[in-house]
XYZ file of C-alpha atoms in Angstrom:
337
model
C -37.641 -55.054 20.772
C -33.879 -53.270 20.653
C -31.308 -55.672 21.954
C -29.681 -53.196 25.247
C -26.635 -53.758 23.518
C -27.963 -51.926 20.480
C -29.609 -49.263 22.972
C -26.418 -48.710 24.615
C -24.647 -48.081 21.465
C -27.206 -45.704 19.934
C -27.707 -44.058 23.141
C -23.548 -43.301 23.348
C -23.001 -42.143 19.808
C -26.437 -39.996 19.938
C -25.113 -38.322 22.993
C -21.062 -37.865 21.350
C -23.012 -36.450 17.869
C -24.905 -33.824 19.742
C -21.906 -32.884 21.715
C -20.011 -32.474 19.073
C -22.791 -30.283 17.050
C -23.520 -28.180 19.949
C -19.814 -27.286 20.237
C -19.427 -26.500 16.961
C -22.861 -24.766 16.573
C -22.250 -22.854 19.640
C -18.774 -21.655 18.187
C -20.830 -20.759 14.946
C -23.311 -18.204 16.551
C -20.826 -15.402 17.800
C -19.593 -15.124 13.877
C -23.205 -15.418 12.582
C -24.207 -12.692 14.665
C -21.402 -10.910 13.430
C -22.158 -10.957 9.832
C -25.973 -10.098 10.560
C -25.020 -6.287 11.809
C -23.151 -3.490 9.817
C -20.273 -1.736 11.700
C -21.290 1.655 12.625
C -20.485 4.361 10.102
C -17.054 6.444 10.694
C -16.342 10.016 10.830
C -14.816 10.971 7.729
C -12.325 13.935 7.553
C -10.375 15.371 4.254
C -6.768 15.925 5.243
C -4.807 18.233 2.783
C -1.124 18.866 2.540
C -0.742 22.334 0.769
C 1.677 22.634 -2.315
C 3.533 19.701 -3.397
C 5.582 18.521 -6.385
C 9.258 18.358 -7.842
C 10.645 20.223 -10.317
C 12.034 17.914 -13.049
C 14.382 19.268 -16.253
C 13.401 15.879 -18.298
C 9.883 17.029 -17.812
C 9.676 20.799 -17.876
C 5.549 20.665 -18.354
C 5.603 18.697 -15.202
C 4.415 21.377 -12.529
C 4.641 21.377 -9.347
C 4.621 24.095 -5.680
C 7.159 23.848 -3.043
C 5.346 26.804 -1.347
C 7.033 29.233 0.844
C 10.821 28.845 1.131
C 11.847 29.198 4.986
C 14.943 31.455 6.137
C 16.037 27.674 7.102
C 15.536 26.447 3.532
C 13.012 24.188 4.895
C 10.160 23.811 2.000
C 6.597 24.015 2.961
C 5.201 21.206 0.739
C 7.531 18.711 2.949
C 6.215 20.602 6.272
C 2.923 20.219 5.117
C 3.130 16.757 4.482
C 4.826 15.649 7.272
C 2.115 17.311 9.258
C -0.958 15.921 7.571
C 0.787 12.265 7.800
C 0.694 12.910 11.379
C -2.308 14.253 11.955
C -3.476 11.267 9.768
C -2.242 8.739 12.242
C -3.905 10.718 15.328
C -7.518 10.488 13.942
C -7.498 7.258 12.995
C -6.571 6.056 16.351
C -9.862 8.062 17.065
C -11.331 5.779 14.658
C -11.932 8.705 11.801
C -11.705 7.446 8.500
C -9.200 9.751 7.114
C -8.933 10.920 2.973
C -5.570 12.349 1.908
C -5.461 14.683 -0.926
C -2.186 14.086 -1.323
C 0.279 11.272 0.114
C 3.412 11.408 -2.019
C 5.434 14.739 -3.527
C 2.783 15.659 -6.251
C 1.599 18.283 -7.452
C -2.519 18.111 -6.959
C -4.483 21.020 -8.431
C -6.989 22.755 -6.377
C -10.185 21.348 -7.730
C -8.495 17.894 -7.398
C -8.071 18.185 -3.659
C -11.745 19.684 -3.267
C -13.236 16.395 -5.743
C -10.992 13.734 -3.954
C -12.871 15.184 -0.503
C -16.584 15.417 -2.301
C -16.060 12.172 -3.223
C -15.498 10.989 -0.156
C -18.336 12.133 1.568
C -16.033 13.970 3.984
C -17.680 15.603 7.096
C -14.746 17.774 7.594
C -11.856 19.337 5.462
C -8.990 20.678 6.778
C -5.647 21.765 4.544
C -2.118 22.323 6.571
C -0.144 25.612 5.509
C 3.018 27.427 6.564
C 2.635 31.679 6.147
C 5.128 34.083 5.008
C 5.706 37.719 4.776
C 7.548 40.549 3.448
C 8.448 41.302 6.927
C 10.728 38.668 9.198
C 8.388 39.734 12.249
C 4.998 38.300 11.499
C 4.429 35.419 13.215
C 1.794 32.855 14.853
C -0.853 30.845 13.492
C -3.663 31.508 11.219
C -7.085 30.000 9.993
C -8.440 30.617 7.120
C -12.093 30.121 5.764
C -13.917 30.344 2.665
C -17.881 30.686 3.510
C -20.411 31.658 6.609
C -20.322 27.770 6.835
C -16.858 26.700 7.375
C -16.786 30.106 9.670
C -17.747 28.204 12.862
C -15.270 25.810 12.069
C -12.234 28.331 11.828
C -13.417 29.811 15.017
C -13.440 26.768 16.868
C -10.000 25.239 15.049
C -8.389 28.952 15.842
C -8.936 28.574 19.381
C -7.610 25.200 19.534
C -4.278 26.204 18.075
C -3.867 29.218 19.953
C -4.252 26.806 22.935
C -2.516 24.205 22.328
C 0.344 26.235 20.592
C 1.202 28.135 23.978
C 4.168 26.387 24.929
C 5.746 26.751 21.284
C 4.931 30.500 21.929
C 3.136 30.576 18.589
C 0.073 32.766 19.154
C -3.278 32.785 17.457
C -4.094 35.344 14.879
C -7.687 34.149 14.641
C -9.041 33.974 11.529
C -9.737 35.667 7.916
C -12.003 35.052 5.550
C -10.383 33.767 2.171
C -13.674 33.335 -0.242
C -11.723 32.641 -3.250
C -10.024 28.956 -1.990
C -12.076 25.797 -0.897
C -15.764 27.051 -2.607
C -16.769 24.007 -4.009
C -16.165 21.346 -1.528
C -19.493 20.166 -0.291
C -18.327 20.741 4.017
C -16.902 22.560 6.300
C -13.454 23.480 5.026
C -10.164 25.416 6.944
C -7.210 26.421 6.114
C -4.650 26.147 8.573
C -1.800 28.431 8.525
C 0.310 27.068 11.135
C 3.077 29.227 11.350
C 5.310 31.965 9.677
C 8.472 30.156 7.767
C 9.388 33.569 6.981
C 10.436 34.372 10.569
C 13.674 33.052 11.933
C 12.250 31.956 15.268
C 9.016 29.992 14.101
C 11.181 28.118 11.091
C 13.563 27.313 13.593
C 10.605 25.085 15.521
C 9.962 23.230 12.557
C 13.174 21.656 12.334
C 11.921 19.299 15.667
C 9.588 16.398 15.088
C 8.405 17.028 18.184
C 7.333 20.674 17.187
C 5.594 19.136 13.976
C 3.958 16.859 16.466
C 2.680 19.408 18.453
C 0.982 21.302 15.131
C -0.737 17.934 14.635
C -2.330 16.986 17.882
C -3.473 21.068 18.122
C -5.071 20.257 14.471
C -6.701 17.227 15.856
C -7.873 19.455 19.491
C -9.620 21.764 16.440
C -11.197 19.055 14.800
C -12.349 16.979 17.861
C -13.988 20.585 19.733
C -15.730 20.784 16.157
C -17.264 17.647 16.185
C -18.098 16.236 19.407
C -19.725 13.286 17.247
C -15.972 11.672 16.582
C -15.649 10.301 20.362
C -18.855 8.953 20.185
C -18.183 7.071 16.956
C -14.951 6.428 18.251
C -16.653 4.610 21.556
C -19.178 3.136 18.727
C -16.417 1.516 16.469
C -14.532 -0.036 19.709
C -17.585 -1.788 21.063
C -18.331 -3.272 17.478
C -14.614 -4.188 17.550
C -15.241 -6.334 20.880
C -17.751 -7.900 19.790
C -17.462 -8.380 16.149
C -14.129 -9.776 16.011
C -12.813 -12.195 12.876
C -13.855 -15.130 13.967
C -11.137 -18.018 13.367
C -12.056 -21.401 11.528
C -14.447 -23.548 13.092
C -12.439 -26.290 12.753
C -9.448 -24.808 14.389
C -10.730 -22.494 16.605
C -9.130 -22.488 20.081
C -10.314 -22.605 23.398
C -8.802 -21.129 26.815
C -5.910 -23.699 25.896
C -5.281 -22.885 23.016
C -6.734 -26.687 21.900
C -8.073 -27.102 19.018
C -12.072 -27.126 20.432
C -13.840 -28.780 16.991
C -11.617 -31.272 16.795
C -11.043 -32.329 19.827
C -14.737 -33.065 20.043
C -14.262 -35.090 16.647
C -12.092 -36.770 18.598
C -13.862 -38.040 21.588
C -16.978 -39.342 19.459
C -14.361 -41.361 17.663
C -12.854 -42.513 20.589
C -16.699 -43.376 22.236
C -17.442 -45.102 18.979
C -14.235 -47.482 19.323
C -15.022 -48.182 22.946
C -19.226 -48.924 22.407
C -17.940 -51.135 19.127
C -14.855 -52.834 20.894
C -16.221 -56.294 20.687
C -17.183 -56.085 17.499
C -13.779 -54.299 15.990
C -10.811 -55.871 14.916
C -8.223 -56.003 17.995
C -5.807 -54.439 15.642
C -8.135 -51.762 14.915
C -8.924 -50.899 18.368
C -5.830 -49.815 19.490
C -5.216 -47.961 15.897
C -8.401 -45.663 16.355
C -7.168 -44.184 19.754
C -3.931 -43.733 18.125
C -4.933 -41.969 14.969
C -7.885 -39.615 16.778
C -4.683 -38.281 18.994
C -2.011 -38.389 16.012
C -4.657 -36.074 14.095
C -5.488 -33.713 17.233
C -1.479 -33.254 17.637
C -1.268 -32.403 13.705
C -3.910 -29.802 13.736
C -2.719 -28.096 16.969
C 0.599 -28.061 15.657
C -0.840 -26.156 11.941
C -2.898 -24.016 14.116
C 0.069 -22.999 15.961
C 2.375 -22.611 12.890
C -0.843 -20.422 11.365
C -1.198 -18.428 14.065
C 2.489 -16.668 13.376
C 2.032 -16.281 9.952
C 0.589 -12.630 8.709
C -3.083 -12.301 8.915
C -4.149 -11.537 5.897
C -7.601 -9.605 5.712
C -9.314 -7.667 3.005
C -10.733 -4.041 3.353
C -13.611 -5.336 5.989
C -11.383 -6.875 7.809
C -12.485 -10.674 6.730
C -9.387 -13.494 6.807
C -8.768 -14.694 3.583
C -7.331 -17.579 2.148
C -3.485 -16.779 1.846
C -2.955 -17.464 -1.974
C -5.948 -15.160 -2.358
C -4.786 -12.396 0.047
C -1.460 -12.298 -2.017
C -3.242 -11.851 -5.219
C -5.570 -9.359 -3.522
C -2.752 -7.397 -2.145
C -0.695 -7.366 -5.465
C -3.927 -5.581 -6.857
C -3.973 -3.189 -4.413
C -0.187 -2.422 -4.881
C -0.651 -2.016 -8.504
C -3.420 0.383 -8.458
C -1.613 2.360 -5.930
């Protein structure tokens, strides 16, 4: 028969063990679940600046397209880009996953810009233009299209502009069929002509951010009335976000606190071990267990906390990674940029 001494001593570190492996289990299952289900699939849209390139004397093969010249001197390929950056930055707060054909002053060719959005798999493609004309008097906006596909879009992307271009008085001119541009990417495809840079009035607007701002988010109204999908994606991609968080080391991982949950519970079994073994411990060693389980509790709090304001480091789907390998990862992402 089991001496109650022994009992009581298996019966206390039995009960401290499964403590500590239900915390730690329980703090396992959230990131488990996690990894079992794929984040819903994005919208993807193809963003094109129009024109684009320098030209270069040391390089006179080089080519390159500043586009229409405004009465300003303000260059279209600059507009353009300025534009699609910030249209960029509107759809992917609506979650899109956006595809630029070009970020950077260079000259792309056509087919490159159509392949780069084919490749992509790109639901929607829309390419940002200025207008000119012989006369100074054109003005407003205009959408181009090259098929009976992308027609629906141009209708719907025309409206939005004349809309939301109102207060800029920059009306809509609707939209024209163009069948020689954008006839081999594999979607929807616009051209937006957002203005006339060859009349004094409209060039002038495009000299305030705000104004350039304005193009953007009327872009965006087109592409959102187009695809009615995007907000529910959007709605999709936040939920998984909630829920399907990074989930922080076991071992560290805080708790309303801010404590350091695993090891605290490492902790108290030690602690229930020294006091069930007291008698038969060392006196020395019975105050130096007590001393050591806090002394290591205070040292992991205190790395957690110096962690925790250090970047977070993550790689494309959004996993932490080990620092030294999230600098070598990011060098490699530098370099083939």
């Amino acid at each position: 028969m089991r001496h109650p001494a022994n009992r009581h001593l298996h019966v206390s570190l039995s009960a401290a063990v499964t403590a500590l492996v239900a915390v730690l289990f329980a703090s396992s299952l959230p990131a488990l679940a996690a990894a079992a289900e794929a984040p819903p699939e994005q919208y993807v849209v193809a963003v094109d600046a129009g024109h684009g390139g320098t030209p270069d004397n040391s390089h006179p093969e080089r080519l390159f397209d500043p586009g229409v010249i405004g009465t300003n001197g303000l260059l279209e390929k600059d507009l353009t880009l300025d534009v699609a950056r910030r249209l960029r930055a509107l759809l992917e707060a609506d979650r899109v996953k956006v595809v630029m054909t070009r970020d950077d002053d260079d000259f792309i060719s056509i087919g490159d810009r159509g392949e780069t959005a084919n490749r992509a798999h790109a639901n929607l493609f829309v390419s940002i233009h200025f207008n000119s004309f012989t006369s100074d008097t054109a003005s407003g906006s205009l959408v181009l299209y090259p098929d009976a596909e992308s027609h629906a879009f141009a209708t719907t992307m025309a409206a939005a502009l004349g809309e939301r271009l109102k207060p800029l008085a920059i009306d809509s001119g609707g939209t024209m069929l163009k069948s020689d541009l954008w006839t081999h990417v594999d979607m929807p495809a616009v051209t937006v002509e957002a203005a006339y840079l060859t009349n004094p009035r409209e060039a002038a607007l495009m000299k305030d951010d705000s104004n350039l701002g304005a193009i953007a988010a009327a872009v965006l109204a087109g592409v959102q009335a187009q695809a009615p999908e995007v907000a529910t994606r959007k709605a999709q991609v936040l939920e998984y976000e909630k829920t399907h968080a990074p989930m922080p080391v076991v071992a560290l991982a805080p708790n309303s606190a801010g404590l350091p949950v695993g090891h605290l519970a490492a902790a108290a079994v030690l602690l229930t071990a020294t006091f069930v073994l007291r008698r038969r411990l060392r006196p020395g060693l019975v105050v130096v267990a007590p001393v050591l389980a806090a002394a290591a509790t205070i040292v992991v709090y205190a790395v957690q906390r110096f962690d925790r304001d250090q970047p977070d480091w993550r790689n494309r789907r959004g996993v932490r990674r080990r620092r030294g390998r999230a600098r070598v990862w990011a060098e490699r992402v530098q370099i083939r940029a």
